[in-house]
Short mmCIF file of C-alpha atoms in Angstrom, two decimals:
data_model
loop_
_atom_site.label_atom_id
_atom_site.label_comp_id
_atom_site.label_asym_id
_atom_site.label_seq_id
_atom_site.Cartn_x
_atom_site.Cartn_y
_atom_site.Cartn_z
CA MET Q 15 17.14 -34.90 13.85
CA HIS Q 16 17.49 -33.89 10.23
CA PRO Q 17 20.82 -35.60 8.69
CA ILE Q 18 23.92 -33.95 8.25
CA ASP Q 19 25.30 -33.68 4.60
CA PRO Q 20 29.13 -33.91 5.64
CA ASN Q 21 29.80 -32.58 1.96
CA VAL Q 22 28.19 -29.18 3.39
CA MET Q 23 30.98 -26.64 5.37
CA ASN Q 24 28.09 -25.99 8.01
CA ALA Q 25 28.65 -29.76 9.26
CA ASN Q 26 32.28 -28.81 10.37
CA LEU Q 27 30.90 -26.96 12.89
CA PRO Q 28 30.74 -28.58 16.11
CA GLU Q 29 27.07 -28.79 17.61
CA ASN Q 30 28.22 -26.35 20.51
CA GLU Q 31 29.23 -23.66 18.20
CA ARG Q 32 26.15 -23.71 16.07
CA ARG Q 33 23.92 -23.65 19.05
CA ALA Q 34 25.69 -20.86 20.64
CA TYR Q 35 25.08 -19.07 16.98
CA LEU Q 36 21.48 -19.76 17.56
CA THR Q 37 20.64 -19.08 20.89
CA PHE Q 38 22.69 -15.20 19.86
CA ALA Q 39 20.42 -15.10 16.70
CA VAL Q 40 17.27 -15.70 18.95
CA ALA Q 41 18.31 -13.33 21.42
CA LEU Q 42 18.76 -10.55 18.83
CA THR Q 43 15.05 -10.45 18.76
CA GLN Q 44 14.52 -8.99 22.06
CA ILE Q 45 16.87 -6.02 20.55
CA SER Q 46 14.39 -5.80 17.43
CA ARG Q 47 11.26 -5.80 19.45
CA ALA Q 48 12.44 -2.97 21.76
CA THR Q 49 13.17 -0.70 18.96
CA ILE Q 50 9.71 -1.57 17.06
CA ALA Q 51 8.19 -1.15 20.47
CA GLN Q 52 9.94 1.98 21.25
CA PHE Q 53 9.31 3.34 17.55
CA ARG Q 54 5.45 2.71 17.73
CA ALA Q 55 5.13 4.37 21.01
CA GLN Q 56 6.79 7.67 19.93
CA GLY Q 57 5.37 7.39 16.01
CA PHE Q 58 7.46 6.98 13.02
CA LYS Q 59 7.70 8.09 9.25
CA THR Q 60 7.37 6.08 6.29
CA GLU Q 61 8.33 6.58 2.69
CA LEU Q 62 8.07 4.56 -0.60
CA LYS Q 63 11.76 3.50 -1.99
CA PRO Q 64 12.32 3.95 -5.63
CA ASP Q 65 11.65 0.31 -6.13
CA ALA Q 66 7.83 0.93 -4.71
CA SER Q 67 8.52 -0.72 -1.74
CA PHE Q 68 8.24 0.54 1.96
CA VAL Q 69 10.44 1.72 4.41
CA THR Q 70 10.07 3.30 7.55
CA GLU Q 71 12.13 4.73 10.53
CA VAL Q 72 11.71 1.97 12.09
CA ASP Q 73 13.40 -0.58 9.76
CA LEU Q 74 16.47 1.23 9.80
CA ALA Q 75 16.48 1.76 13.29
CA VAL Q 76 16.18 -2.08 13.72
CA GLU Q 77 19.01 -2.72 11.19
CA ARG Q 78 21.25 -0.52 12.95
CA ALA Q 79 20.75 -1.89 16.38
CA LEU Q 80 21.16 -5.70 15.21
CA ARG Q 81 24.05 -4.64 13.29
CA ALA Q 82 25.65 -3.08 16.45
CA ALA Q 83 24.71 -5.67 18.41
CA ILE Q 84 26.13 -8.42 15.96
CA SER Q 85 29.10 -6.33 15.28
CA GLN Q 86 30.10 -6.06 18.99
CA ARG Q 87 29.73 -9.92 19.69
CA TYR Q 88 31.36 -11.07 16.20
CA PRO Q 89 33.43 -8.58 14.62
CA SER Q 90 34.86 -10.03 11.82
CA HIS Q 91 31.45 -11.49 10.44
CA GLY Q 92 30.21 -9.88 7.68
CA ILE Q 93 26.46 -8.58 7.80
CA ARG Q 94 24.30 -7.79 4.97
CA GLY Q 95 21.13 -5.87 5.68
CA GLU Q 96 17.91 -4.69 3.30
CA GLU Q 97 18.43 -1.29 4.24
CA LEU Q 98 22.18 -0.32 4.82
CA ALA Q 99 25.62 -1.09 2.85
CA ALA Q 100 27.30 -4.68 3.54
CA SER Q 101 30.25 -5.10 5.72
CA ASN Q 102 33.13 -7.68 6.15
CA ASP Q 103 31.82 -9.06 2.71
CA ASP Q 104 34.88 -11.67 2.48
CA SER Q 105 33.74 -13.00 5.89
CA GLU Q 106 32.68 -16.79 5.54
CA PHE Q 107 30.49 -16.11 8.27
CA GLN Q 108 27.48 -13.54 6.70
CA TRP Q 109 24.55 -12.27 8.73
CA ILE Q 110 21.56 -11.45 6.25
CA LEU Q 111 18.86 -9.45 7.81
CA ASP Q 112 15.41 -7.95 6.98
CA PRO Q 113 14.58 -5.83 10.01
CA ILE Q 114 11.08 -5.53 9.00
CA ASP Q 115 9.76 -7.74 6.51
CA GLY Q 116 6.14 -6.90 5.34
CA THR Q 117 7.01 -3.06 5.74
CA ASP Q 118 3.67 -2.39 3.75
CA ASN Q 119 1.55 -4.45 6.47
CA PHE Q 120 3.69 -3.12 9.19
CA ALA Q 121 2.91 0.73 8.35
CA HIS Q 122 -1.03 -0.50 7.98
CA GLY Q 123 -1.23 -1.99 11.22
CA ILE Q 124 -1.15 -5.65 9.92
CA PRO Q 125 0.20 -7.86 12.65
CA THR Q 126 2.05 -10.70 10.36
CA PHE Q 127 5.24 -8.72 9.70
CA GLY Q 128 8.36 -10.36 10.98
CA THR Q 129 11.92 -9.68 11.45
CA ILE Q 130 14.34 -11.83 9.65
CA ILE Q 131 17.68 -12.92 10.62
CA ALA Q 132 19.91 -15.28 9.11
CA LEU Q 133 23.47 -16.78 9.44
CA HIS Q 134 24.98 -18.40 6.45
CA TYR Q 135 28.45 -20.27 6.57
CA GLY Q 136 30.33 -21.11 3.74
CA GLY Q 137 27.75 -19.90 1.19
CA GLU Q 138 25.16 -22.10 2.88
CA PRO Q 139 22.66 -21.29 5.65
CA LEU Q 140 23.61 -22.47 9.25
CA VAL Q 141 20.90 -20.34 11.18
CA GLY Q 142 17.26 -19.05 10.52
CA VAL Q 143 14.92 -16.59 12.50
CA LEU Q 144 11.78 -15.68 11.56
CA ASP Q 145 10.32 -13.50 14.68
CA HIS Q 146 6.81 -12.06 14.67
CA PRO Q 147 6.10 -9.51 17.71
CA ASP Q 148 2.79 -9.04 17.46
CA LEU Q 149 2.16 -12.67 17.17
CA GLN Q 150 4.70 -13.58 19.89
CA ARG Q 151 6.22 -16.13 17.72
CA THR Q 152 9.92 -16.56 17.11
CA TYR Q 153 10.74 -19.48 14.62
CA SER Q 154 14.27 -20.38 14.46
CA ALA Q 155 16.52 -23.41 13.56
CA ALA Q 156 20.04 -24.12 12.97
CA ARG Q 157 21.55 -26.79 10.93
CA GLY Q 158 21.24 -29.92 12.79
CA LEU Q 159 19.36 -29.16 15.71
CA GLY Q 160 15.61 -29.12 14.63
CA ALA Q 161 13.12 -25.84 13.95
CA PHE Q 162 11.26 -24.53 16.84
CA CYS Q 163 8.26 -21.66 17.35
CA ASN Q 164 9.50 -20.51 20.64
CA GLU Q 165 10.00 -23.62 22.64
CA ARG Q 166 8.09 -25.92 20.41
CA LYS Q 167 9.40 -28.49 17.98
CA ILE Q 168 7.95 -28.02 14.81
CA SER Q 169 7.50 -30.42 11.77
CA VAL Q 170 6.07 -29.47 8.67
CA VAL Q 171 3.72 -32.30 9.08
CA ASP Q 172 2.48 -30.95 12.39
CA HIS Q 173 -1.29 -30.33 11.04
CA ALA Q 174 -1.09 -32.88 8.16
CA ASP Q 175 -4.09 -34.74 9.92
CA ALA Q 176 -6.19 -31.85 10.49
CA GLY Q 177 -7.80 -32.39 6.62
CA GLY Q 178 -9.83 -30.73 4.09
CA ALA Q 179 -8.50 -29.12 1.12
CA PRO Q 180 -4.91 -28.48 1.45
CA ILE Q 181 -3.83 -24.77 2.26
CA VAL Q 182 -1.40 -23.15 -0.04
CA ALA Q 183 0.33 -19.83 0.58
CA VAL Q 184 1.08 -17.56 -2.62
CA THR Q 185 2.57 -14.17 -2.56
CA ALA Q 186 0.34 -11.16 -3.71
CA PRO Q 187 -0.17 -10.56 -7.21
CA ALA Q 188 1.72 -7.80 -7.41
CA ASN Q 189 4.90 -9.93 -7.14
CA PHE Q 190 3.72 -12.22 -9.89
CA MET Q 191 3.26 -9.11 -11.85
CA LYS Q 192 6.39 -8.25 -11.93
CA THR Q 193 7.47 -11.16 -14.24
CA ASN Q 194 4.30 -11.13 -15.97
CA ASP Q 195 3.37 -14.47 -14.25
CA LEU Q 196 -0.14 -13.88 -13.51
CA VAL Q 197 -0.73 -16.85 -15.26
CA CYS Q 198 1.38 -18.80 -13.02
CA LEU Q 199 -0.68 -17.68 -10.18
CA THR Q 200 -3.92 -18.54 -11.56
CA ALA Q 201 -2.81 -21.80 -12.31
CA ILE Q 202 -1.81 -22.32 -9.04
CA GLN Q 203 -5.49 -20.98 -7.64
CA CYS Q 204 -7.12 -23.72 -9.46
CA ALA Q 205 -5.19 -26.42 -8.57
CA PHE Q 206 -5.29 -25.44 -4.97
CA PRO Q 207 -8.19 -23.32 -4.62
CA ASN Q 208 -7.30 -23.10 -0.59
CA THR Q 209 -5.28 -20.16 -0.95
CA ARG Q 210 -4.11 -17.62 1.68
CA THR Q 211 -1.92 -14.43 0.87
CA TYR Q 212 0.18 -12.97 3.87
CA ARG Q 213 2.53 -11.38 1.59
CA ASP Q 214 5.41 -11.12 4.14
CA CYS Q 215 7.14 -13.94 6.42
CA PHE Q 216 4.22 -14.94 7.86
CA ALA Q 217 3.55 -17.34 5.21
CA HIS Q 218 7.08 -19.19 5.74
CA SER Q 219 6.38 -19.34 9.16
CA LEU Q 220 3.17 -21.20 8.91
CA ALA Q 221 4.82 -23.98 6.32
CA LEU Q 222 7.00 -24.83 9.01
CA ASP Q 223 4.52 -26.18 11.43
CA GLY Q 224 2.02 -27.34 8.32
CA SER Q 225 -0.23 -24.73 9.11
CA VAL Q 226 -0.04 -24.12 5.46
CA ARG Q 227 1.50 -27.11 3.36
CA ALA Q 228 3.26 -25.17 1.03
CA VAL Q 229 4.40 -21.80 0.06
CA VAL Q 230 4.92 -20.52 -3.57
CA ASP Q 231 7.12 -17.04 -3.43
CA VAL Q 232 8.01 -15.37 -6.10
CA ASN Q 233 10.84 -12.60 -6.82
CA LEU Q 234 12.37 -12.15 -3.78
CA ASN Q 235 15.46 -10.34 -2.45
CA LEU Q 236 18.07 -12.60 -0.52
CA TRP Q 237 17.09 -10.99 2.82
CA ASP Q 238 13.66 -12.26 2.27
CA ILE Q 239 14.87 -15.86 1.78
CA ALA Q 240 17.93 -15.96 3.38
CA ALA Q 241 16.50 -17.59 6.88
CA THR Q 242 13.68 -19.72 5.33
CA ARG Q 243 15.66 -22.81 3.68
CA VAL Q 244 17.74 -23.79 7.32
CA LEU Q 245 14.08 -23.39 8.83
CA VAL Q 246 12.23 -25.70 6.33
CA GLU Q 247 14.64 -28.20 5.97
CA GLU Q 248 14.75 -28.80 9.53
CA ALA Q 249 11.63 -28.85 9.98
CA GLY Q 250 11.41 -31.84 7.36
CA GLY Q 251 10.76 -30.16 4.23
CA ARG Q 252 11.96 -29.64 0.99
CA PHE Q 253 13.05 -26.19 -0.42
CA GLU Q 254 13.22 -25.67 -3.95
CA THR Q 255 14.57 -22.47 -5.96
CA VAL Q 256 12.59 -22.40 -8.88
CA ARG Q 257 14.40 -19.30 -10.81
CA THR Q 258 16.99 -16.79 -9.85
CA LEU Q 259 16.88 -13.72 -11.85
CA ALA Q 260 19.84 -11.30 -12.19
CA HIS Q 261 18.60 -7.49 -12.89
CA GLU Q 262 19.91 -4.13 -12.21
CA GLY Q 263 22.86 -5.88 -9.81
CA LYS Q 264 20.25 -7.76 -7.65
CA ILE Q 265 19.50 -11.23 -7.65
CA PHE Q 266 15.72 -12.22 -7.41
CA TYR Q 267 14.92 -15.76 -6.06
CA SER Q 268 11.47 -17.61 -6.79
CA VAL Q 269 10.65 -20.43 -4.35
CA VAL Q 270 8.24 -22.96 -3.45
CA PHE Q 271 8.44 -25.05 -0.08
CA GLY Q 272 6.77 -26.68 2.53
CA ALA Q 273 5.45 -30.21 2.60
CA PRO Q 274 7.45 -32.66 0.22
CA ASP Q 275 4.58 -34.02 -1.30
CA ILE Q 276 3.02 -30.72 -1.72
CA VAL Q 277 5.80 -29.27 -2.99
CA ALA Q 278 5.85 -32.01 -5.69
CA GLN Q 279 2.82 -31.37 -7.18
CA LEU Q 280 3.43 -27.34 -7.09
CA LEU Q 281 6.48 -27.72 -9.28
CA PRO Q 282 5.10 -28.79 -12.08
CA ILE Q 283 2.29 -26.37 -12.26
CA VAL Q 284 4.69 -23.07 -11.25
CA GLU Q 285 6.32 -22.36 -14.78
CA LEU Q 286 7.29 -19.28 -14.60
CA SER Q 287 8.88 -16.81 -17.15
CA PRO Q 288 12.43 -17.74 -18.38
CA ALA Q 289 15.19 -16.24 -16.80
CA MET M 28 -20.99 10.02 15.51
CA HIS M 29 -22.71 7.95 12.46
CA PRO M 30 -25.79 9.57 11.47
CA ILE M 31 -29.28 7.51 12.68
CA ASP M 32 -31.91 6.79 9.95
CA PRO M 33 -34.94 7.58 11.72
CA ASN M 34 -36.75 5.09 9.05
CA VAL M 35 -34.69 2.18 10.60
CA MET M 36 -35.77 0.67 13.67
CA ASN M 37 -33.02 0.61 15.61
CA ALA M 38 -33.25 4.25 15.67
CA ASN M 39 -36.22 3.70 18.08
CA LEU M 40 -33.91 2.22 20.86
CA PRO M 41 -32.67 4.77 23.15
CA GLU M 42 -28.84 5.16 23.36
CA ASN M 43 -28.39 3.34 26.70
CA GLU M 44 -30.24 0.23 25.93
CA ARG M 45 -27.82 0.22 22.23
CA ARG M 46 -24.82 0.31 24.64
CA ALA M 47 -26.17 -2.69 27.01
CA TYR M 48 -26.60 -4.85 24.37
CA LEU M 49 -23.01 -3.80 22.90
CA THR M 50 -21.75 -4.06 26.54
CA PHE M 51 -23.35 -7.54 26.77
CA ALA M 52 -21.87 -8.83 23.23
CA VAL M 53 -18.34 -7.88 24.13
CA ALA M 54 -18.73 -9.64 27.44
CA LEU M 55 -19.72 -12.49 25.73
CA THR M 56 -16.27 -12.88 23.95
CA GLN M 57 -14.60 -13.91 27.69
CA ILE M 58 -17.06 -17.03 27.23
CA SER M 59 -16.13 -18.06 23.99
CA ARG M 60 -12.28 -17.16 24.43
CA ALA M 61 -12.66 -19.45 27.52
CA THR M 62 -14.06 -22.14 25.77
CA ILE M 63 -11.43 -22.05 23.11
CA ALA M 64 -8.48 -22.00 25.56
CA GLN M 65 -10.12 -25.19 27.33
CA PHE M 66 -10.66 -27.23 24.43
CA ARG M 67 -6.91 -26.45 23.28
CA ALA M 68 -5.53 -27.35 26.59
CA GLN M 69 -7.58 -30.84 26.32
CA GLY M 70 -7.42 -31.46 22.43
CA PHE M 71 -10.21 -31.98 20.36
CA LYS M 72 -11.59 -33.65 17.20
CA THR M 73 -12.49 -32.15 13.70
CA GLU M 74 -14.58 -33.08 10.91
CA LEU M 75 -15.53 -32.11 7.70
CA LYS M 76 -19.11 -31.12 7.24
CA PRO M 77 -21.45 -32.24 3.89
CA ASP M 78 -20.63 -29.10 2.13
CA ALA M 79 -16.72 -29.63 2.86
CA SER M 80 -16.19 -27.13 5.75
CA PHE M 81 -14.96 -27.75 8.92
CA VAL M 82 -16.12 -28.28 11.97
CA THR M 83 -14.84 -29.18 15.49
CA GLU M 84 -15.60 -29.76 19.11
CA VAL M 85 -15.00 -26.10 19.69
CA ASP M 86 -17.06 -24.44 17.31
CA LEU M 87 -20.27 -26.92 18.88
CA ALA M 88 -19.11 -25.85 22.49
CA VAL M 89 -18.70 -22.01 22.04
CA GLU M 90 -21.98 -21.95 20.47
CA ARG M 91 -23.97 -23.68 22.97
CA ALA M 92 -22.16 -21.75 25.86
CA LEU M 93 -22.77 -18.34 24.09
CA ARG M 94 -26.59 -19.43 23.56
CA ALA M 95 -26.96 -20.53 27.35
CA ALA M 96 -25.44 -16.88 28.24
CA ILE M 97 -27.93 -15.16 25.76
CA SER M 98 -30.93 -16.97 27.21
CA GLN M 99 -30.42 -16.69 30.14
CA ARG M 100 -30.12 -12.81 29.90
CA TYR M 101 -32.58 -12.41 27.43
CA PRO M 102 -34.77 -15.36 27.14
CA SER M 103 -37.06 -13.66 24.47
CA HIS M 104 -34.61 -12.91 21.91
CA GLY M 105 -33.80 -15.48 18.76
CA ILE M 106 -30.61 -17.12 18.50
CA ARG M 107 -29.14 -18.31 15.18
CA GLY M 108 -25.75 -19.82 15.05
CA GLU M 109 -23.80 -21.90 12.04
CA GLU M 110 -24.04 -25.03 14.34
CA LEU M 111 -27.47 -25.40 15.93
CA ALA M 112 -31.28 -24.92 14.92
CA ALA M 113 -32.87 -21.39 15.62
CA SER M 114 -34.65 -20.66 18.11
CA ASN M 115 -37.36 -17.88 18.77
CA ASP M 116 -37.44 -16.95 15.22
CA ASP M 117 -40.18 -14.67 15.40
CA SER M 118 -38.58 -12.12 17.76
CA GLU M 119 -37.31 -8.95 17.20
CA PHE M 120 -34.24 -9.13 18.17
CA GLN M 121 -32.38 -11.69 16.53
CA TRP M 122 -28.72 -13.01 18.09
CA ILE M 123 -26.57 -14.37 14.79
CA LEU M 124 -23.09 -16.61 16.07
CA ASP M 125 -20.45 -17.78 14.08
CA PRO M 126 -18.69 -19.48 17.34
CA ILE M 127 -15.45 -19.81 14.91
CA ASP M 128 -15.22 -18.40 11.80
CA GLY M 129 -12.19 -19.60 10.20
CA THR M 130 -12.25 -23.33 11.29
CA ASP M 131 -10.22 -24.52 8.45
CA ASN M 132 -7.60 -21.53 9.90
CA PHE M 133 -8.14 -22.49 13.54
CA ALA M 134 -7.55 -26.29 13.30
CA HIS M 135 -4.29 -25.81 11.14
CA GLY M 136 -3.04 -22.90 14.01
CA ILE M 137 -3.64 -19.68 11.67
CA PRO M 138 -4.34 -17.26 14.74
CA THR M 139 -6.61 -14.83 12.57
CA PHE M 140 -9.96 -16.79 12.94
CA GLY M 141 -12.70 -15.31 15.29
CA THR M 142 -15.63 -15.24 17.09
CA ILE M 143 -18.84 -13.71 15.52
CA ILE M 144 -21.65 -12.38 17.65
CA ALA M 145 -24.27 -9.99 16.05
CA LEU M 146 -27.50 -8.63 17.28
CA HIS M 147 -30.09 -7.53 14.58
CA TYR M 148 -33.06 -5.86 15.47
CA GLY M 149 -35.92 -5.29 13.20
CA GLY M 150 -34.04 -7.22 10.51
CA GLU M 151 -31.65 -4.49 10.60
CA PRO M 152 -28.10 -4.97 12.05
CA LEU M 153 -27.71 -3.05 15.57
CA VAL M 154 -24.47 -4.78 17.19
CA GLY M 155 -21.51 -6.29 15.70
CA VAL M 156 -18.81 -7.76 17.37
CA LEU M 157 -15.15 -9.44 15.53
CA ASP M 158 -13.34 -11.17 18.05
CA HIS M 159 -9.36 -12.28 17.83
CA PRO M 160 -8.41 -14.56 20.53
CA ASP M 161 -4.85 -15.29 19.30
CA LEU M 162 -4.33 -11.39 18.31
CA GLN M 163 -5.88 -9.95 21.44
CA ARG M 164 -8.15 -7.66 19.17
CA THR M 165 -11.95 -7.11 20.23
CA TYR M 166 -13.76 -4.96 17.06
CA SER M 167 -17.06 -3.64 17.89
CA ALA M 168 -19.60 -1.55 16.97
CA ALA M 169 -23.70 -0.86 17.92
CA ARG M 170 -25.75 1.64 15.94
CA GLY M 171 -24.85 5.42 16.48
CA LEU M 172 -22.01 4.49 19.07
CA GLY M 173 -19.13 4.17 16.76
CA ALA M 174 -16.80 1.65 16.06
CA PHE M 175 -13.59 0.18 18.13
CA CYS M 176 -10.65 -2.10 18.38
CA ASN M 177 -10.39 -3.01 21.81
CA GLU M 178 -10.60 0.69 23.50
CA ARG M 179 -9.25 2.31 20.26
CA LYS M 180 -12.11 4.46 18.12
CA ILE M 181 -11.58 3.38 14.59
CA SER M 182 -12.02 4.56 11.16
CA VAL M 183 -11.88 3.12 7.69
CA VAL M 184 -9.50 6.07 7.13
CA ASP M 185 -6.85 5.50 9.84
CA HIS M 186 -4.44 4.10 8.15
CA ALA M 187 -5.11 5.80 4.69
CA ASP M 188 -1.90 8.14 4.52
CA ALA M 189 -0.01 4.76 5.15
CA GLY M 190 0.72 5.13 1.16
CA GLY M 191 1.56 2.65 -1.04
CA ALA M 192 -0.43 0.77 -3.67
CA PRO M 193 -3.98 -0.11 -1.65
CA ILE M 194 -4.57 -3.17 -0.02
CA VAL M 195 -7.50 -5.12 -0.71
CA ALA M 196 -8.43 -8.30 0.88
CA VAL M 197 -10.24 -11.06 -0.99
CA THR M 198 -11.61 -14.50 -0.11
CA ALA M 199 -9.91 -17.81 -1.33
CA PRO M 200 -10.39 -18.81 -4.82
CA ALA M 201 -12.45 -21.89 -3.43
CA ASN M 202 -14.97 -19.18 -2.60
CA PHE M 203 -15.59 -17.65 -6.28
CA MET M 204 -15.17 -21.16 -7.96
CA LYS M 205 -18.17 -22.34 -5.95
CA THR M 206 -19.91 -20.19 -8.48
CA ASN M 207 -17.32 -20.35 -11.38
CA ASP M 208 -16.20 -16.73 -10.52
CA LEU M 209 -12.70 -16.97 -10.84
CA VAL M 210 -12.53 -14.32 -13.45
CA CYS M 211 -13.76 -12.19 -11.17
CA LEU M 212 -11.35 -12.72 -8.36
CA THR M 213 -8.55 -12.57 -11.74
CA ALA M 214 -9.79 -8.95 -12.44
CA ILE M 215 -10.07 -7.68 -8.78
CA GLN M 216 -6.13 -9.11 -8.62
CA CYS M 217 -5.30 -6.96 -11.89
CA ALA M 218 -6.80 -3.74 -10.74
CA PHE M 219 -5.61 -4.48 -7.42
CA PRO M 220 -2.61 -6.31 -7.16
CA ASN M 221 -1.49 -5.66 -3.67
CA THR M 222 -4.02 -8.03 -2.45
CA ARG M 223 -4.43 -10.36 0.64
CA THR M 224 -5.99 -13.41 1.28
CA TYR M 225 -6.94 -14.39 5.12
CA ARG M 226 -10.16 -16.64 4.58
CA ASP M 227 -11.73 -15.67 7.65
CA CYS M 228 -13.36 -12.96 9.34
CA PHE M 229 -9.85 -11.15 9.84
CA ALA M 230 -9.99 -9.41 6.44
CA HIS M 231 -13.42 -7.87 7.70
CA SER M 232 -11.44 -6.85 10.86
CA LEU M 233 -8.69 -5.23 8.86
CA ALA M 234 -10.94 -3.19 7.05
CA LEU M 235 -12.27 -1.20 10.03
CA ASP M 236 -9.26 0.43 10.69
CA GLY M 237 -8.22 0.73 6.91
CA SER M 238 -5.35 -1.95 7.72
CA VAL M 239 -6.60 -3.12 4.41
CA ARG M 240 -8.79 -0.54 2.24
CA ALA M 241 -11.60 -3.00 1.40
CA VAL M 242 -12.90 -6.46 1.26
CA VAL M 243 -14.57 -8.69 -1.64
CA ASP M 244 -16.09 -11.58 0.21
CA VAL M 245 -18.55 -13.80 -1.94
CA ASN M 246 -21.11 -16.91 -1.55
CA LEU M 247 -20.92 -16.09 2.24
CA ASN M 248 -23.40 -17.60 4.92
CA LEU M 249 -25.85 -15.17 7.53
CA TRP M 250 -23.73 -15.49 10.16
CA ASP M 251 -20.39 -14.88 8.32
CA ILE M 252 -21.51 -11.57 7.83
CA ALA M 253 -24.03 -10.45 10.30
CA ALA M 254 -21.75 -8.58 12.08
CA THR M 255 -19.66 -6.65 9.27
CA ARG M 256 -22.23 -3.95 8.27
CA VAL M 257 -22.63 -2.26 11.34
CA LEU M 258 -18.64 -2.57 12.13
CA VAL M 259 -18.08 -1.03 8.65
CA GLU M 260 -20.42 1.77 9.20
CA GLU M 261 -19.94 2.84 12.27
CA ALA M 262 -16.23 3.15 11.24
CA GLY M 263 -17.24 5.58 8.42
CA GLY M 264 -17.40 2.84 5.38
CA ARG M 265 -19.42 1.85 2.63
CA PHE M 266 -20.96 -1.70 2.62
CA GLU M 267 -22.64 -3.20 -0.61
CA THR M 268 -24.51 -6.43 -1.08
CA VAL M 269 -23.47 -7.25 -4.54
CA ARG M 270 -24.97 -10.44 -4.79
CA THR M 271 -27.48 -12.66 -2.64
CA LEU M 272 -27.62 -16.39 -4.35
CA ALA M 273 -30.80 -18.55 -2.86
CA HIS M 274 -29.44 -22.30 -3.01
CA GLU M 275 -30.96 -25.14 -1.09
CA GLY M 276 -32.57 -23.36 1.30
CA LYS M 277 -30.07 -21.23 2.26
CA ILE M 278 -29.25 -17.63 1.28
CA PHE M 279 -25.40 -17.25 0.23
CA TYR M 280 -24.14 -13.45 0.22
CA SER M 281 -21.71 -11.63 -1.30
CA VAL M 282 -20.27 -8.35 -0.64
CA VAL M 283 -17.67 -5.28 -0.68
CA PHE M 284 -17.13 -3.04 1.59
CA GLY M 285 -14.50 -0.54 2.81
CA ALA M 286 -12.97 3.16 2.57
CA PRO M 287 -16.03 4.42 0.09
CA ASP M 288 -13.41 5.47 -2.89
CA ILE M 289 -12.11 1.93 -3.00
CA VAL M 290 -15.29 0.18 -2.42
CA ALA M 291 -16.58 2.70 -5.29
CA GLN M 292 -13.80 1.53 -7.45
CA LEU M 293 -14.36 -2.29 -6.78
CA LEU M 294 -17.75 -2.12 -7.28
CA PRO M 295 -17.76 -2.06 -11.08
CA ILE M 296 -15.09 -4.63 -11.32
CA VAL M 297 -16.60 -7.06 -9.09
CA GLU M 298 -18.98 -8.81 -11.98
CA LEU M 299 -20.02 -11.79 -10.46
CA SER M 300 -22.31 -14.66 -12.48
CA PRO M 301 -26.09 -13.98 -12.37
CA ALA M 302 -27.95 -14.71 -9.26
#
C-alpha cells in the first residue's frame, strides 16, 4: 500500500469514499467504450483543430456522455475536458477528461489510443483511469489504494527482471519540436537507444507495470497528464514535472515518470528549453 | 488485383495452389497462438543471445511447433527460422519463420509483438502472414490474391484521408546505431515529425492499411522481413530494399515501404552508411 501523505487533502477522505470515486471512474469507461463502438459502427467525421491536433465527432460525443454521467451522480463537482467548456470551476472536486487521447492514432486505426479520466481533489490527483478499448485494458488507481490493470495489481518493477536494455518511451519528435527541443530527444535516444514512440497515453499505461521503464512526454495539456501521477505513484513509481510553460492562456506540462532508478538517470539528460 | 509479373516464377503457380498455401499459412497461426497461450499460462524463461537480442522458451517452442506442422504437410519444403537450423535448403519452396518478432516487447508484456510466417518460391515471396495474438489481428497476403487484415481486404491508402501530418514508423535508435546511422534517424524525424516506434513487425502491419503511411526499418534479418514485401505489394504499396550488409555470414536488410508517395519522399532522406 502506498503511504499517504497527511499533508495532502486527499488523505482526509476516508477509504470508502476514495474507493467509491474509483469504482465510479472505472464504470465510466463502459460509457466511453459504448460511445466509441457506436460511432465506429456508423462512421464519423474527423477535422483538424486550429492547433493542428485532431478532433472527431467521437471525441465530442464521448466527452458529452461522460459529462452527463458525472453531472448526474455528482452535480456539484467541476468538470474540465479537452473539447468543451469547464463547469463548476470552484469545486474542490474536479473531473478532468480526455475523451480520446491519441485521436490521430484513433482516426488512423492504431489501437493504442485511450480514454483518460481523472478526479482531482483540493488540487491534488485522487483517481486516475487510462482505458484502452481496443486492447481490453483498463489501468486504474486511487490515492492509497494501489494501481491496477484490469483486476491485476501492478507495480513499476513488474517486468524489471525481463532483462535487456531498458525500454524508454518518448513522445513523437513533433512534440519536442514545438519548443525546439529536438536535441533533447536525440540525447535521450543516445542514452536509451531502446526507445518506443506511441504518441498517446499507451506509453503512460505501459510504464505502470514496467513494460516500459520510464516515459518522457513533453508539451502536454492538463487533460493528457491529469490521471498519470496518481497511477504512477500508486504503482511505486516516481513522477516529475520538469517544465510548465504558459502560452496563450494555456499551460503545457513536460514530465518524466516511471521506475525511480531510470527516472533518476533521465532527469539530467532531459534538458529542455527554459520556460 | 495486383498485376502478376510473368517473369516471376510465382506466376507459374495456379491460383488454387497459391490460395492453398495462403490458407495453410494462416491456419498455422492457430498453432503459434496456442503455444504462446500455453507458455504464458505456465510461465517461461527469457535469456539474452550473444547478439544481445532476446530469446525465450516460447520462441523455441513456437518455431518447433510451426516446423512440425509444415514438415508434416509439405515434407519436401525448406524451412528457415530465427532459432533453429535450416532444413531442405535446396527446395524451391522455402518457409521462413520468426516465431516471435519483438521478443523484447513480448517479454515485457507489450502487446504489439507478432509471429511472422513467409513462403518464398523460386527466391520470390509468395505468401506473407503477420499475426498479432494480443491484438486479434492477422495480416495475410499471397501473390495476386490481395492483402487482408482478418477478413477485411486492405490497401495502403485506406486511411489516407484521415488527414494530419503523415505518420511514419521508424525502428528504434538501437537499430540505426548498429551502423552509426543515428543522423539518418534524425533526418527522418525532422522531415516526418509524426513518427512512431514500435520496434516489432506491428509497424509493418500498420503500413498495410495506411494506419502508418510508411516504415523505415534497418539492419534486419531475413526472417524479420520475409513476409512483408508480398503483403505491401498486394496492398498496393511500394517496397524498397535500400541496403544489404553482409556481416559474419549473415545478411542484414534495410528497407523502406508503404504508400508510394511517402516512400518516394523518404528514399532521398534515408541515407545509410555505405555497405
